[in-house]
Amino acid sequence: EGIKQQAGDVAAYKATDKEWSPAKIDGYNQSLSGKILIPQPLGQLRNLYEPESGFCISKFLVIQVAVALVLLVVFGRLAKHVSAGEPPRGPLANLLEIFLVYIRDSIARPAIGAHDGDRFVPLLWTMFMFILVCNLCGLLPWVGAPTASFSVTTALAFVTFSTGVLSGMKKFGPLGFIANQIPSMDLAWPMAIFIKPMLLAIELLGLCIKHLVLGIRLLANMVAGHLVLLGVMGLAFGAAAATQFHDAPVWQWSVTALISIVASTLFSCLELFVAFLQAYIFTFLSALFIGAATHHH
């Protein structure tokens, strides 16, 4: 590092220092990546994020399994007390009951209907809590939010899609569900044989697109917040580099570091709000899509 400062430019530095070997560069990049390598008993990794062969385990998979186990234990204890006729006791049980009642009364019943809404409350409640806890994991150092992965949000959207399609087919039958996608309109049969097939194709395409957008919306909101935090925190590192290599005044680094700390704290509070908001929006839109699939248009 001292040679690099004395050289003043990259060309002179390369002339006075040996080139790094590929193994040394790979080790350096791996140390800077911040990724935790997980033992792969069922597969082999090509690099830090691409599988070479077999079934590879990712950090997000481990986090999701841990979240699912925690929710299973917590929900199981709550269900045990409620099924026995006992009221929820304790702060955690009361908090979960508040979420459950809100999702039932403010999401499921208004979006799906008072008669059918209660049947989907367990799914919507589980979906909300799973997404919320996964979102909150993104605020923990070195953990990350699984909902910032496209595969995770796509899988969640597919759960909503398959639930709506299967529930609609169960209620109307396969052909009835497909026919229900066409908006009701009175048309003479010469016009109907041309217009209704086109409407059906558009509606089926829209059905797939809106569920895909459901997953992309959650992904984009979670990734955007992390990128903003990364950019704000990078200001302090940029100021430190300017002070070290370009003789910038020390007070500039101090001011930049203070701004970076305050802004990161404020954005972290915003990320906490976004974690709850995105879990609510995903659950509410899922209820709307399921309700649309199980009712006549």
Coordinates of C-alpha atoms in Angstrom, one line a residue:
E1 CA 0.0 0.0 0.0
G2 CA 2.9 2.3 0.8
I3 CA 4.5 1.5 -2.6
K4 CA 1.2 2.4 -4.3
Q5 CA 1.0 5.8 -2.6
Q6 CA 4.6 6.6 -3.5
A7 CA 4.1 5.5 -7.2
G8 CA 1.2 7.8 -7.7
D9 CA -0.4 5.9 -10.5
V10 CA -1.4 2.4 -11.4
A11 CA 1.2 1.9 -14.2
A12 CA 4.1 2.8 -11.9
Y13 CA 2.7 0.7 -9.1
K14 CA 2.5 -2.4 -11.4
A15 CA 6.1 -1.8 -12.5
T16 CA 7.3 -2.0 -8.9
D17 CA 5.1 -4.8 -7.6
K18 CA 4.5 -8.4 -8.7
E19 CA 1.2 -9.4 -10.2
W20 CA -1.1 -11.4 -7.9
S21 CA -1.8 -15.0 -8.7
P22 CA -5.4 -16.0 -9.6
A23 CA -5.6 -18.0 -6.4
K24 CA -4.7 -14.9 -4.4
I25 CA -7.2 -12.8 -6.2
D26 CA -9.9 -15.3 -5.7
G27 CA -9.2 -15.5 -2.0
Y28 CA -9.1 -11.7 -1.7
N29 CA -12.5 -11.4 -3.5
Q30 CA -14.0 -14.1 -1.3
S31 CA -12.9 -12.3 1.8
L32 CA -14.4 -9.0 0.6
S33 CA -17.7 -10.6 -0.5
G34 CA -19.1 -10.9 3.0
K35 CA -20.8 -14.1 2.0
I36 CA -21.0 -17.1 4.4
L37 CA -20.1 -20.3 2.6
I38 CA -22.4 -23.1 3.7
P39 CA -21.3 -26.8 3.5
Q40 CA -22.9 -28.4 0.5
P41 CA -23.4 -32.2 1.2
L42 CA -25.8 -32.6 -1.8
G43 CA -24.1 -30.4 -4.4
Q44 CA -21.0 -28.4 -5.5
L45 CA -20.7 -24.7 -5.9
R46 CA -19.1 -23.0 -8.9
N47 CA -18.6 -19.8 -7.0
L48 CA -20.2 -17.9 -4.1
Y49 CA -23.7 -17.9 -5.7
E50 CA -23.8 -20.3 -8.7
P51 CA -24.3 -24.1 -8.3
E52 CA -22.1 -26.4 -10.3
S53 CA -24.0 -29.6 -9.8
G54 CA -26.5 -31.2 -7.4
F55 CA -28.8 -29.5 -4.9
C56 CA -27.0 -26.6 -3.3
I57 CA -28.0 -24.9 -0.1
S58 CA -28.1 -21.1 0.0
K59 CA -28.0 -18.7 3.0
F60 CA -31.6 -17.6 2.2
L61 CA -32.8 -21.2 2.2
V62 CA -31.3 -21.7 5.7
I63 CA -33.0 -18.4 6.9
Q64 CA -36.3 -19.4 5.4
V65 CA -36.2 -22.8 7.1
A66 CA -35.3 -21.1 10.4
V67 CA -38.2 -18.6 10.0
A68 CA -40.6 -21.4 9.2
L69 CA -39.6 -23.4 12.3
V70 CA -39.9 -20.4 14.5
L71 CA -43.4 -19.6 13.2
L72 CA -44.4 -23.3 13.5
V73 CA -43.4 -23.4 17.2
V74 CA -45.0 -20.0 18.0
F75 CA -48.2 -20.7 16.1
G76 CA -48.4 -24.2 17.5
R77 CA -48.3 -22.9 21.1
L78 CA -50.9 -20.3 20.3
A79 CA -53.2 -22.8 18.6
K80 CA -52.9 -25.2 21.5
H81 CA -54.2 -22.6 23.9
V82 CA -56.9 -21.3 21.7
S83 CA -58.2 -24.8 20.8
A84 CA -58.4 -25.6 24.5
G85 CA -60.7 -22.6 25.0
E86 CA -58.1 -20.5 26.8
P87 CA -57.6 -16.8 26.0
P88 CA -54.2 -15.8 24.6
R89 CA -51.9 -14.8 27.5
G90 CA -48.7 -12.8 27.3
P91 CA -47.5 -10.0 25.1
L92 CA -46.5 -12.3 22.2
A93 CA -49.8 -14.2 22.1
N94 CA -51.8 -10.9 22.3
L95 CA -49.7 -9.4 19.5
L96 CA -50.3 -12.5 17.3
E97 CA -54.0 -12.3 18.0
I98 CA -54.1 -8.7 16.9
F99 CA -52.5 -9.6 13.6
L100 CA -54.8 -12.5 13.1
V101 CA -58.0 -10.5 13.9
Y102 CA -56.8 -7.6 11.6
I103 CA -56.0 -9.9 8.7
R104 CA -59.4 -11.7 9.1
D105 CA -61.6 -8.6 9.5
S106 CA -59.7 -6.1 7.4
I107 CA -58.2 -8.2 4.6
A108 CA -59.8 -11.6 4.2
R109 CA -63.5 -10.9 4.7
P110 CA -63.6 -7.6 2.7
A111 CA -61.6 -8.9 -0.2
I112 CA -62.9 -12.5 -0.4
G113 CA -66.2 -12.3 1.4
A114 CA -67.6 -13.0 4.8
H115 CA -68.6 -16.5 3.8
D116 CA -65.4 -17.7 2.1
G117 CA -62.9 -15.3 3.6
D118 CA -62.4 -17.3 6.8
R119 CA -61.3 -20.4 4.9
F120 CA -58.3 -18.5 3.6
V121 CA -57.3 -16.7 6.8
P122 CA -54.7 -19.4 7.8
L123 CA -53.0 -19.1 4.5
L124 CA -53.0 -15.3 4.5
W125 CA -51.9 -15.1 8.1
T126 CA -49.0 -17.5 7.5
M127 CA -48.0 -15.6 4.4
F128 CA -48.1 -12.3 6.2
M129 CA -46.0 -13.4 9.1
F130 CA -43.5 -15.3 7.0
I131 CA -42.9 -12.3 4.7
L132 CA -42.8 -10.0 7.6
V133 CA -40.1 -12.0 9.5
C134 CA -38.1 -12.5 6.3
N135 CA -38.2 -8.8 5.7
L136 CA -37.1 -8.0 9.2
C137 CA -34.1 -10.4 8.8
G138 CA -32.8 -7.8 6.3
L139 CA -32.2 -5.4 9.2
L140 CA -29.9 -7.9 11.0
P141 CA -26.1 -7.6 10.1
W142 CA -24.8 -10.3 7.9
V143 CA -28.2 -12.0 7.6
G144 CA -30.1 -10.4 4.7
A145 CA -33.8 -10.6 3.7
P146 CA -34.8 -13.7 1.7
T147 CA -37.5 -11.6 0.1
A148 CA -34.7 -9.7 -1.7
S149 CA -34.3 -12.8 -3.9
F150 CA -36.3 -13.2 -7.1
S151 CA -36.8 -16.9 -6.6
V152 CA -38.3 -16.4 -3.1
T153 CA -40.8 -13.7 -4.2
T154 CA -41.7 -15.7 -7.3
A155 CA -42.4 -18.8 -5.2
L156 CA -44.6 -16.7 -2.9
A157 CA -46.5 -15.3 -5.9
F158 CA -46.9 -18.8 -7.3
V159 CA -48.6 -19.8 -4.0
T160 CA -51.1 -17.1 -4.5
F161 CA -51.6 -18.0 -8.1
S162 CA -52.1 -21.7 -7.5
T163 CA -54.4 -21.0 -4.6
G164 CA -56.7 -18.8 -6.7
V165 CA -56.7 -21.1 -9.7
L166 CA -57.4 -24.3 -7.7
S167 CA -60.0 -22.6 -5.6
G168 CA -61.7 -21.2 -8.7
M169 CA -61.7 -24.5 -10.4
K170 CA -63.1 -26.2 -7.3
K171 CA -66.0 -23.8 -7.2
F172 CA -66.8 -23.4 -10.9
G173 CA -65.1 -26.4 -12.5
P174 CA -62.1 -26.1 -14.9
L175 CA -64.1 -24.9 -17.9
G176 CA -66.3 -22.7 -15.7
F177 CA -63.2 -21.1 -14.2
I178 CA -61.8 -20.3 -17.6
A179 CA -65.1 -19.0 -18.9
N180 CA -65.4 -16.9 -15.7
Q181 CA -62.3 -14.9 -16.8
I182 CA -64.3 -13.3 -19.7
P183 CA -66.2 -10.2 -18.5
S184 CA -70.0 -10.5 -18.8
M185 CA -71.3 -8.6 -21.8
D186 CA -74.3 -9.0 -24.2
L187 CA -73.0 -9.4 -27.7
A188 CA -74.5 -10.8 -30.8
W189 CA -73.0 -14.2 -31.6
P190 CA -71.2 -13.0 -34.8
M191 CA -69.3 -10.5 -32.7
A192 CA -69.0 -12.8 -29.7
I193 CA -67.1 -15.5 -31.6
F194 CA -64.4 -13.0 -32.4
I195 CA -64.3 -10.7 -29.4
K196 CA -64.7 -13.2 -26.5
P197 CA -61.7 -15.4 -27.5
M198 CA -59.5 -12.4 -27.7
L199 CA -60.8 -11.2 -24.3
L200 CA -60.1 -14.6 -22.9
A201 CA -56.5 -14.6 -24.1
I202 CA -56.0 -11.1 -22.7
E203 CA -57.5 -12.0 -19.4
L204 CA -55.5 -15.2 -19.0
L205 CA -52.3 -13.3 -19.9
G206 CA -53.2 -10.6 -17.4
L207 CA -53.8 -13.3 -14.8
C208 CA -50.3 -14.5 -15.2
I209 CA -48.8 -11.0 -15.4
K210 CA -50.4 -9.6 -12.3
H211 CA -49.2 -12.5 -10.2
L212 CA -45.7 -12.1 -11.6
V213 CA -45.8 -8.4 -10.8
L214 CA -46.9 -9.3 -7.3
G215 CA -43.6 -11.0 -6.8
I216 CA -41.5 -8.4 -8.5
R217 CA -43.1 -5.6 -6.5
L218 CA -42.0 -7.2 -3.2
L219 CA -38.6 -7.9 -4.6
A220 CA -38.1 -4.3 -5.9
N221 CA -39.1 -2.7 -2.7
M222 CA -36.8 -4.8 -0.5
V223 CA -33.8 -4.5 -2.9
A224 CA -34.2 -0.8 -3.3
G225 CA -34.0 -0.1 0.4
H226 CA -30.8 -2.1 0.8
L227 CA -29.2 -0.4 -2.2
V228 CA -30.0 3.1 -0.8
L229 CA -28.5 2.1 2.6
L230 CA -25.4 0.7 0.7
G231 CA -25.0 4.0 -1.2
V232 CA -25.4 6.1 2.0
M233 CA -22.8 4.0 3.9
G234 CA -20.5 4.2 0.9
L235 CA -20.2 8.0 1.4
A236 CA -18.1 7.5 4.5
F237 CA -15.8 5.0 2.8
G238 CA -15.4 7.3 -0.2
A239 CA -14.5 10.2 2.1
A240 CA -12.0 8.1 4.0
A241 CA -10.3 7.1 0.7
A242 CA -10.2 10.8 -0.4
T243 CA -8.6 11.7 2.9
Q244 CA -6.0 9.0 2.7
F245 CA -5.0 9.1 -0.9
H246 CA -5.7 12.7 -2.0
D247 CA -4.9 14.7 1.1
A248 CA -8.4 15.9 1.6
P249 CA -9.1 17.8 4.9
V250 CA -10.0 15.5 7.8
W251 CA -13.1 17.6 8.6
Q252 CA -14.6 16.5 5.3
W253 CA -14.5 12.9 6.3
S254 CA -15.9 13.7 9.8
V255 CA -18.9 15.6 8.3
T256 CA -19.5 12.9 5.7
A257 CA -19.3 10.1 8.3
L258 CA -21.8 12.0 10.5
I259 CA -24.2 12.4 7.5
S260 CA -23.8 8.8 6.6
I261 CA -24.5 7.6 10.2
V262 CA -27.6 9.8 10.6
A263 CA -28.9 9.0 7.1
S264 CA -28.4 5.2 7.6
T265 CA -30.2 5.4 10.9
L266 CA -33.2 7.2 9.3
F267 CA -33.3 4.8 6.4
S268 CA -33.1 1.8 8.7
C269 CA -36.2 3.2 10.5
L270 CA -37.8 3.6 7.1
E271 CA -36.8 0.0 6.2
L272 CA -38.6 -1.2 9.4
F273 CA -41.8 0.5 8.2
V274 CA -41.4 -0.9 4.7
A275 CA -41.0 -4.4 6.1
F276 CA -44.5 -4.2 7.6
L277 CA -45.9 -2.3 4.7
Q278 CA -44.8 -4.8 2.0
A279 CA -46.0 -7.8 4.0
Y280 CA -49.4 -6.1 4.3
I281 CA -49.5 -5.1 0.6
F282 CA -48.5 -8.6 -0.6
T283 CA -51.2 -10.2 1.7
F284 CA -53.9 -7.8 0.7
L285 CA -53.2 -8.2 -3.0
S286 CA -53.2 -12.0 -2.6
A287 CA -56.6 -11.8 -0.9
L288 CA -57.9 -9.6 -3.8
F289 CA -56.6 -12.1 -6.4
I290 CA -58.1 -15.1 -4.6
G291 CA -61.4 -13.3 -4.2
A292 CA -61.5 -12.4 -7.9
A293 CA -60.8 -16.1 -8.8
T294 CA -63.6 -17.4 -6.6
H295 CA -66.3 -15.0 -7.6
H296 CA -68.2 -14.3 -10.8
H297 CA -66.9 -11.4 -12.8

